[in-house]
Coordinates of C-alpha atoms and ligand atoms in Angstrom, one line a residue:
M854 CA -39.8 24.6 30.5
S855 CA -39.0 25.9 33.9
K856 CA -35.7 25.2 35.6
L857 CA -36.0 22.8 38.5
W858 CA -32.7 23.9 39.8
K859 CA -33.8 27.5 40.3
G860 CA -33.0 28.7 43.9
R861 CA -29.4 29.7 44.4
T862 CA -29.6 31.7 41.2
S863 CA -32.5 33.4 39.4
A864 CA -32.2 30.8 36.7
K865 CA -32.6 33.6 34.2
T866 CA -30.2 32.2 31.8
S867 CA -29.7 33.6 28.3
A868 CA -31.2 31.9 25.3
L869 CA -27.7 31.1 24.1
A870 CA -26.7 29.5 27.4
D871 CA -29.9 27.5 27.4
E872 CA -29.1 26.1 24.0
F873 CA -25.5 25.5 24.8
N874 CA -26.4 23.7 28.1
S875 CA -29.1 21.5 26.7
S876 CA -28.5 17.9 26.0
I877 CA -32.1 16.8 25.3
K878 CA -31.6 16.3 21.6
I879 CA -29.1 13.5 22.5
D880 CA -30.3 12.1 25.8
K881 CA -33.9 11.9 24.8
R882 CA -32.8 8.6 23.3
M883 CA -32.7 7.3 26.9
Y884 CA -36.3 8.2 27.9
K885 CA -37.2 4.6 28.4
E886 CA -34.3 4.0 30.7
D887 CA -34.9 7.3 32.5
I888 CA -38.5 6.3 33.3
E889 CA -37.6 2.7 34.1
G890 CA -34.9 4.0 36.5
S891 CA -37.4 6.4 38.1
M892 CA -40.0 3.6 38.6
A893 CA -37.4 1.5 40.4
H894 CA -36.4 4.6 42.5
V895 CA -39.9 5.3 43.6
A896 CA -40.4 1.6 44.5
M897 CA -37.3 1.7 46.6
L898 CA -38.4 5.0 48.3
S899 CA -41.7 3.4 49.3
H900 CA -40.0 0.0 50.3
C901 CA -37.8 2.0 52.7
N902 CA -40.8 4.0 54.0
I903 CA -39.2 7.3 52.7
I904 CA -42.5 8.0 50.8
S905 CA -45.9 6.5 51.4
S906 CA -47.0 3.6 49.2
A907 CA -50.0 5.8 48.1
D908 CA -47.7 8.5 46.8
A909 CA -45.4 5.9 45.2
K910 CA -48.4 4.5 43.3
K911 CA -49.4 7.9 42.0
I912 CA -45.9 8.6 40.9
S913 CA -45.4 5.2 39.4
D914 CA -48.7 5.4 37.5
G915 CA -47.8 8.9 36.2
L916 CA -44.5 7.6 35.0
K917 CA -46.0 4.7 33.2
K918 CA -48.4 7.0 31.5
I919 CA -45.6 9.3 30.4
L920 CA -43.8 6.3 29.0
S921 CA -46.7 5.0 27.0
D922 CA -47.5 8.5 25.8
I923 CA -44.0 9.0 24.5
D924 CA -44.1 5.6 22.9
T925 CA -47.3 6.3 21.1
G926 CA -46.3 9.8 20.1
K927 CA -49.0 11.4 22.3
L928 CA -46.4 13.2 24.3
K929 CA -43.6 14.9 22.3
I930 CA -40.3 15.4 24.0
D931 CA -39.7 19.1 24.2
D932 CA -36.3 19.9 22.5
K933 CA -36.2 23.1 24.6
A934 CA -35.9 21.2 27.8
E935 CA -32.5 21.0 29.5
D936 CA -32.3 17.2 29.5
I937 CA -34.5 14.1 29.6
H938 CA -34.4 13.9 33.4
M939 CA -35.8 17.4 33.8
F940 CA -38.3 16.9 31.1
V941 CA -39.8 13.7 32.6
E942 CA -39.9 15.1 36.1
E943 CA -41.6 18.3 35.0
V944 CA -44.2 16.6 32.9
L945 CA -44.9 14.3 35.9
T946 CA -45.4 17.1 38.3
K947 CA -47.5 19.0 35.9
R948 CA -49.7 15.9 35.4
I949 CA -50.0 14.6 39.0
G950 CA -49.3 17.7 41.0
N951 CA -47.0 18.3 44.0
V952 CA -46.6 14.6 44.8
G953 CA -44.5 14.4 41.7
K954 CA -41.9 16.5 43.4
K955 CA -41.1 13.6 45.8
L956 CA -39.6 11.5 43.0
H957 CA -36.2 13.2 43.2
T958 CA -35.8 12.4 46.9
A959 CA -32.4 10.7 47.7
R960 CA -31.0 11.0 44.2
S961 CA -29.4 13.5 42.0
R962 CA -29.2 13.9 38.3
N963 CA -25.5 12.8 38.6
D964 CA -26.4 9.3 39.7
Q965 CA -29.5 9.4 37.5
V966 CA -27.6 10.1 34.3
A967 CA -25.0 7.5 35.2
L968 CA -27.8 5.0 35.7
D969 CA -29.6 5.8 32.5
I970 CA -26.5 5.4 30.4
R971 CA -25.6 2.1 32.0
L972 CA -29.1 0.8 31.4
N973 CA -28.9 2.0 27.8
L974 CA -25.5 0.6 27.1
R975 CA -26.5 -2.8 28.5
K976 CA -29.2 -3.0 25.8
E977 CA -26.9 -1.8 23.1
I978 CA -24.2 -4.4 24.0
T979 CA -26.8 -7.1 23.7
L980 CA -28.1 -5.8 20.4
I981 CA -24.6 -5.5 18.9
N982 CA -23.7 -9.0 20.0
F983 CA -26.8 -10.3 18.4
S984 CA -25.8 -8.7 15.1
I985 CA -22.2 -9.9 15.3
D986 CA -23.6 -13.4 16.0
K987 CA -25.6 -13.2 12.8
L988 CA -22.5 -12.1 10.9
I989 CA -20.6 -15.0 12.3
A990 CA -23.4 -17.4 11.3
L991 CA -23.2 -16.0 7.7
I992 CA -19.4 -16.5 7.7
I993 CA -19.9 -20.1 8.7
D994 CA -22.3 -20.7 5.8
I995 CA -19.8 -19.1 3.4
A996 CA -17.0 -21.2 4.8
N997 CA -19.1 -24.4 4.5
E998 CA -19.6 -23.7 0.8
N999 CA -16.0 -22.9 0.1
K1000 CA -13.9 -25.5 1.9
D1001 CA -12.4 -26.5 -1.5
T1002 CA -12.3 -23.0 -3.1
V1003 CA -8.6 -22.6 -3.6
M1004 CA -7.3 -19.0 -3.6
S1005 CA -4.1 -17.1 -3.1
G1006 CA -3.3 -16.1 0.4
F1007 CA -1.4 -12.9 0.6
T1008 CA 1.3 -11.3 2.7
H1009 CA 2.3 -7.7 1.9
L1010 CA -0.5 -7.9 -0.6
Q1011 CA 1.8 -10.2 -2.6
K1012 CA 0.7 -13.7 -3.5
A1013 CA 2.0 -16.0 -0.8
Q1014 CA 0.6 -19.5 -0.4
P1015 CA -2.5 -21.4 -1.4
I1016 CA -5.4 -21.3 1.0
T1017 CA -9.1 -21.8 0.7
F1018 CA -11.7 -19.1 0.7
A1019 CA -13.2 -20.8 3.7
H1020 CA -9.9 -20.5 5.6
Y1021 CA -9.7 -16.8 4.6
I1022 CA -13.2 -15.8 5.7
L1023 CA -13.0 -17.8 8.9
A1024 CA -10.1 -15.6 10.0
Y1025 CA -12.6 -12.8 10.2
G1026 CA -15.0 -15.1 12.0
M1027 CA -12.4 -15.5 14.7
M1028 CA -11.9 -11.8 15.0
F1029 CA -15.6 -11.2 15.3
K1030 CA -15.9 -13.9 17.9
R1031 CA -13.3 -12.1 20.0
D1032 CA -15.2 -8.9 19.5
M1033 CA -18.2 -10.5 21.0
E1034 CA -16.2 -11.8 23.9
R1035 CA -14.9 -8.4 24.6
L1036 CA -18.4 -7.0 24.7
Y1037 CA -19.6 -9.8 27.1
D1038 CA -16.7 -9.0 29.3
L1039 CA -17.5 -5.3 29.2
Y1040 CA -21.2 -6.1 30.1
K1041 CA -20.0 -7.2 33.6
R1042 CA -18.6 -3.7 34.3
V1043 CA -21.5 -1.9 32.8
N1044 CA -24.0 -3.9 34.7
V1045 CA -23.2 -2.2 38.1
S1046 CA -25.7 0.2 39.6
P1047 CA -24.6 3.8 40.5
I1048 CA -28.1 4.9 41.6
G1049 CA -28.2 6.0 45.2
A1050 CA -24.8 7.6 45.1
C1051 CA -26.7 10.9 44.8
A1052 CA -24.7 14.0 44.0
L1053 CA -21.4 12.3 45.2
A1054 CA -21.5 11.7 48.9
G1055 CA -24.4 9.3 49.4
T1056 CA -27.4 10.3 51.3
T1057 CA -28.8 10.7 54.9
Y1058 CA -32.0 8.9 53.9
K1059 CA -32.1 5.3 54.8
T1060 CA -32.2 4.1 51.3
D1061 CA -31.6 0.6 50.0
R1062 CA -29.3 0.7 47.0
K1063 CA -29.2 -3.1 46.6
Y1064 CA -32.9 -3.3 46.5
E1065 CA -33.1 -0.7 43.8
A1066 CA -30.3 -2.3 41.8
K1067 CA -32.1 -5.7 42.0
L1068 CA -35.3 -4.2 40.6
L1069 CA -33.2 -3.0 37.6
N1070 CA -31.5 -6.4 37.2
F1071 CA -28.0 -5.2 38.0
D1072 CA -25.5 -7.8 39.2
A1073 CA -23.8 -5.4 41.6
I1074 CA -23.7 -1.8 42.9
C1075 CA -20.9 0.7 42.7
E1076 CA -19.0 0.5 46.0
N1077 CA -17.9 4.1 46.2
S1078 CA -20.4 6.8 45.6
I1079 CA -17.8 9.3 44.3
D1080 CA -16.6 6.8 41.7
A1081 CA -20.2 6.0 40.8
V1082 CA -20.9 9.5 39.5
S1083 CA -17.4 10.4 38.4
D1084 CA -16.1 7.8 36.1
R1085 CA -17.1 6.9 32.6
D1086 CA -14.5 4.2 32.0
F1087 CA -17.1 1.8 30.8
I1088 CA -18.1 4.3 28.1
A1089 CA -14.4 4.6 27.0
E1090 CA -14.2 0.8 27.1
F1091 CA -17.3 0.5 25.0
A1092 CA -16.0 3.1 22.5
S1093 CA -12.7 1.1 22.4
D1094 CA -14.4 -2.2 21.8
L1095 CA -16.5 -0.6 19.0
S1096 CA -13.3 0.8 17.5
I1097 CA -11.8 -2.6 17.4
I1098 CA -15.0 -4.0 15.7
A1099 CA -14.9 -1.1 13.2
M1100 CA -11.2 -1.8 12.6
H1101 CA -12.0 -5.5 11.8
L1102 CA -14.9 -4.5 9.5
S1103 CA -12.7 -1.9 7.8
R1104 CA -10.1 -4.5 7.0
L1105 CA -12.7 -6.7 5.5
A1106 CA -14.2 -3.7 3.7
E1107 CA -10.8 -3.0 2.2
E1108 CA -10.6 -6.5 0.9
V1109 CA -14.1 -6.3 -0.5
V1110 CA -12.9 -3.3 -2.5
I1111 CA -9.8 -5.0 -3.7
F1112 CA -11.4 -8.4 -4.5
T1113 CA -14.3 -6.8 -6.4
S1114 CA -11.9 -4.8 -8.6
N1115 CA -11.5 -5.9 -12.2
E1116 CA -8.0 -6.9 -11.6
F1117 CA -9.0 -9.4 -8.9
G1118 CA -12.6 -10.3 -9.7
Y1119 CA -12.7 -12.7 -6.8
I1120 CA -16.1 -11.6 -5.7
E1121 CA -19.0 -9.7 -7.2
L1122 CA -21.4 -7.7 -5.0
S1123 CA -25.1 -7.6 -5.7
D1124 CA -26.5 -4.5 -7.4
A1125 CA -28.5 -3.8 -4.2
V1126 CA -25.3 -2.8 -2.4
T1127 CA -23.3 -1.1 -5.2
T1128 CA -23.5 2.2 -7.0
G1129 CA -22.7 3.5 -10.4
S1130 CA -20.9 6.5 -11.6
S1131 CA -22.6 9.6 -12.9
I1132 CA -20.2 9.8 -15.8
M1133 CA -18.6 6.4 -16.4
P1134 CA -21.3 4.0 -17.5
Q1135 CA -19.2 0.8 -16.9
K1136 CA -18.8 1.4 -13.2
K1137 CA -19.9 -0.8 -10.4
N1138 CA -18.5 0.7 -7.2
S1139 CA -18.3 -0.9 -3.7
D1140 CA -19.4 2.2 -2.0
M1141 CA -20.9 0.4 1.0
A1142 CA -17.5 -1.2 1.8
E1143 CA -15.7 2.1 1.3
L1144 CA -18.1 3.8 3.7
V1145 CA -17.6 1.2 6.3
R1146 CA -13.9 1.8 5.9
G1147 CA -14.4 5.5 6.0
K1148 CA -16.7 5.6 9.0
T1149 CA -14.1 3.8 11.0
G1150 CA -12.4 7.1 11.3
R1151 CA -15.3 8.6 13.2
V1152 CA -15.5 5.6 15.5
Y1153 CA -11.8 6.1 16.4
G1154 CA -12.4 9.8 16.7
N1155 CA -15.2 9.2 19.3
L1156 CA -12.9 7.1 21.4
V1157 CA -10.1 9.7 21.4
N1158 CA -12.8 12.3 22.1
I1159 CA -14.1 10.5 25.1
L1160 CA -10.7 9.8 26.6
T1161 CA -9.7 13.4 26.1
L1162 CA -12.8 14.8 27.7
L1163 CA -12.2 12.6 30.8
K1164 CA -8.5 13.1 31.2
G1165 CA -8.4 16.4 33.1
L1166 CA -11.6 16.1 35.1
P1167 CA -11.4 16.6 38.9
L1168 CA -13.7 14.4 40.9
A1169 CA -16.7 14.2 41.0
Y1170 CA -19.3 15.1 38.4
N1171 CA -18.4 17.8 35.8
K1172 CA -20.7 19.0 33.0
D1173 CA -18.0 17.9 30.5
M1174 CA -19.4 14.4 30.9
Q1175 CA -22.6 15.4 29.2
E1176 CA -20.6 15.1 26.0
D1177 CA -19.9 11.4 26.4
K1178 CA -23.3 10.2 25.2
E1179 CA -23.3 11.9 21.8
L1180 CA -20.0 10.3 21.1
V1181 CA -20.7 6.8 22.3
F1182 CA -24.2 6.8 20.6
D1183 CA -22.6 7.8 17.3
S1184 CA -20.1 4.9 17.6
I1185 CA -22.9 2.5 18.4
D1186 CA -25.1 3.7 15.5
T1187 CA -22.2 3.6 13.1
V1188 CA -21.0 0.2 14.0
K1189 CA -24.5 -1.3 14.1
M1190 CA -25.2 0.0 10.6
S1191 CA -21.8 -1.2 9.4
I1192 CA -22.4 -4.7 10.6
D1193 CA -25.9 -4.7 9.0
I1194 CA -24.6 -3.5 5.7
F1195 CA -21.9 -6.2 5.8
I1196 CA -24.5 -8.9 6.4
E1197 CA -26.4 -7.6 3.4
M1198 CA -23.2 -7.5 1.3
L1199 CA -21.9 -10.9 2.2
S1200 CA -25.2 -12.7 2.0
T1201 CA -25.8 -11.6 -1.5
M1202 CA -22.3 -11.6 -3.0
K1203 CA -21.2 -14.0 -5.7
I1204 CA -17.9 -15.8 -5.2
N1205 CA -16.1 -16.4 -8.4
K1206 CA -14.4 -19.7 -7.6
E1207 CA -13.0 -20.3 -11.1
R1208 CA -11.4 -16.8 -11.2
M1209 CA -9.8 -17.4 -7.8
R1210 CA -8.4 -20.7 -8.8
E1211 CA -7.1 -19.3 -12.1
D1212 CA -5.5 -16.4 -10.4
A1213 CA -4.0 -18.7 -7.8
A1214 CA -2.2 -20.6 -10.6
T1215 CA -0.1 -17.6 -11.3
G1216 CA 2.4 -16.0 -8.9
F1217 CA 4.2 -19.2 -7.9
I1218 CA 2.3 -19.6 -4.6
N1219 CA 3.4 -23.2 -4.4
A1220 CA 7.1 -22.2 -4.3
T1221 CA 7.3 -23.1 -0.6
D1222 CA 5.8 -26.5 -1.4
L1223 CA 8.4 -27.0 -4.1
A1224 CA 11.1 -26.5 -1.5
D1225 CA 9.2 -28.8 0.9
Y1226 CA 9.2 -31.4 -1.9
L1227 CA 13.0 -31.4 -2.0
V1228 CA 13.1 -31.6 1.8
T1229 CA 11.0 -34.9 1.5
K1230 CA 13.8 -36.1 -0.8
G1231 CA 16.4 -35.5 1.8
M1232 CA 17.6 -31.9 1.1
A1233 CA 18.0 -29.4 3.9
F1234 CA 15.3 -26.7 3.8
R1235 CA 17.7 -23.7 3.3
D1236 CA 19.2 -25.4 0.2
A1237 CA 15.8 -26.4 -1.0
Y1238 CA 14.5 -22.9 -0.5
K1239 CA 17.3 -21.5 -2.6
I1240 CA 16.7 -23.9 -5.5
S1241 CA 13.0 -23.2 -5.4
G1242 CA 13.8 -19.5 -5.6
E1243 CA 16.1 -20.0 -8.5
I1244 CA 13.5 -21.9 -10.4
V1245 CA 11.0 -19.1 -9.9
H1246 CA 13.6 -16.6 -11.0
Y1247 CA 14.2 -18.8 -14.1
C1248 CA 10.5 -18.7 -14.9
I1249 CA 10.2 -15.0 -14.5
S1250 CA 13.4 -14.0 -16.4
N1251 CA 12.6 -16.4 -19.2
K1252 CA 9.1 -15.1 -19.3
V1253 CA 7.7 -18.5 -18.8
D1254 CA 5.8 -17.6 -15.6
K1255 CA 2.6 -18.4 -17.6
F1256 CA 3.7 -22.0 -17.5
T1257 CA 3.7 -21.9 -13.7
L1258 CA 5.6 -24.3 -11.6
E1259 CA 3.0 -26.9 -12.2
T1260 CA 3.7 -26.9 -15.9
L1261 CA 7.5 -26.3 -16.0
P1262 CA 9.1 -29.3 -17.9
L1263 CA 10.8 -31.9 -15.8
T1264 CA 14.0 -31.5 -17.8
I1265 CA 14.3 -28.0 -16.5
Y1266 CA 13.6 -29.1 -13.0
K1267 CA 16.3 -31.7 -13.2
K1268 CA 18.8 -29.0 -14.2
Y1269 CA 18.4 -27.6 -10.7
S1270 CA 18.4 -30.9 -8.7
K1271 CA 18.6 -34.5 -9.5
L1272 CA 16.1 -35.1 -6.7
F1273 CA 13.3 -33.9 -8.9
D1274 CA 11.0 -36.6 -10.4
K1275 CA 7.6 -36.6 -12.0
D1276 CA 5.9 -36.9 -8.6
V1277 CA 6.8 -33.2 -8.2
Y1278 CA 3.7 -32.2 -10.2
K1279 CA 1.3 -34.0 -7.8
Y1280 CA 3.2 -32.5 -4.9
I1281 CA 2.9 -28.9 -6.0
N1282 CA -0.6 -29.1 -7.3
L1283 CA -2.5 -26.4 -5.5
E1284 CA -5.3 -28.7 -4.2
T1285 CA -2.6 -31.0 -2.8
C1286 CA -0.8 -28.1 -1.2
V1287 CA -4.0 -27.1 0.6
S1288 CA -5.0 -30.5 1.7
R1289 CA -1.5 -31.2 3.1
R1290 CA -1.6 -28.2 5.4
T1291 CA -3.0 -30.1 8.3
S1292 CA -1.2 -28.4 11.1
Y1293 CA -3.6 -27.1 13.7
G1294 CA -5.4 -24.0 12.4
G1295 CA -4.2 -24.6 8.9
T1296 CA -6.0 -24.5 5.6
S1297 CA -6.9 -28.2 5.0
S1298 CA -10.6 -29.0 5.0
K1299 CA -10.4 -31.1 8.2
N1300 CA -9.0 -28.0 9.9
I1301 CA -11.7 -25.9 8.4
E1302 CA -14.3 -28.1 10.0
N1303 CA -12.6 -27.7 13.4
Q1304 CA -12.5 -24.0 13.0
I1305 CA -16.2 -23.9 12.1
K1306 CA -16.9 -26.1 15.2
F1307 CA -14.9 -23.6 17.3
L1308 CA -16.9 -20.7 16.0
K1309 CA -20.2 -22.5 16.6
L1310 CA -19.3 -22.9 20.2
G1311 CA -20.4 -19.3 20.6
Ligands
LIG2812 N1 -27.5 16.3 31.3 C1 -26.6 16.0 32.3 C2 -25.6 15.0 31.7 O1 -25.8 14.4 30.7 C3 -27.3 15.3 33.4 C4 -26.5 15.5 34.7 C5 -26.6 16.9 35.2 N2 -26.0 17.1 36.4 C6 -25.7 18.3 36.9 N3 -25.2 18.3 38.1 N4 -25.8 19.4 36.2 O2 -24.5 14.8 32.2

């Protein structure tokens, strides 16, 4: 491919420099946006009488043909080209002749690349939100089926208090809902058109940036042409939002790994999303969850990478910025796949309700309720807390923890306080503990219904 910027220099660059300089392998992913942007540009040039409508039609038809030829595979994108912008323009000129050279009037690759990436990220934001929405819908289904599935809630990964599996999984639903909101908010900042900023200073042609932006469905245009071509804060923001999504997925992944272990056995993944060991025949490993957790590292890395590449750049465009796309595309692909694999994992997993209930019965997770019981009988919470703790200590040191608080004889309870009576057993029953937690956002089934309603509001 020839170099369209030949002029000031001979453009006789070395093979190594060409390879080092080229971004086509990454930015060819934006060929649709590049052509879509060029079509709007040529329409604007004609609308403003900068080029004739006959020329505009030739260029526009040529671009359309290039688009369909790439789509159908008739035209292969040349990996030796410098970038997608140069490739399209050169093919166009080769195909329609000199009139193709008019396309690049009143624009520069600096605003063109800023436009392409904004158009591309707009689509990606919508796609990712669509996937998160599916994940939330799945979480709602799981919650609906597990409003009464009692399990241990944990703090410090130590058994803490009884909750339901619905309550637990809905916590992730809330996180993913905020992830979507963050992306919706970002969309507003991405959906601003930089085209027409040209290299940095604007142009002497009587262009109409608003007209062009409207053709491309932008809500607004960048107010300052230098800012339009210099900043990539929306990319850093996207990479940051994706990092937060990856972080949420990674926490859930960690719990999938823990909960599928033999020791927990709370859930079992389908064979379709687990692997075996090449040596240990008994193994069923949660590799997909581990990979989601592992890939979070690269998503964080991409964010740090983007922030670092931007931090020392003088205004306006610098070639360093070419690096941004590879990074954000990698984060997008990684997060998209992670969400998809999670949808597959969660929709096919088996929830072992009995095992969760059985495990919840050990570990004294109703010790807080035991203290609350004494409070209902008139004792101050601090005193009740102490007595409840001493009873747990008694069970553990006398190795009667297998009896659990629910089965500890009343005679022993009475040794600790006269206030204990046989109604204590009903009070500390795990199902009762769950249904009594009716404070807003709590684990009772009424609350769960409200939380599901909240998530469904979208
Ligand atoms: N491939 C370049 C990029 O991705 C396009 C812009 C090039 N602009 C320039 N002045 N060399 O950033």
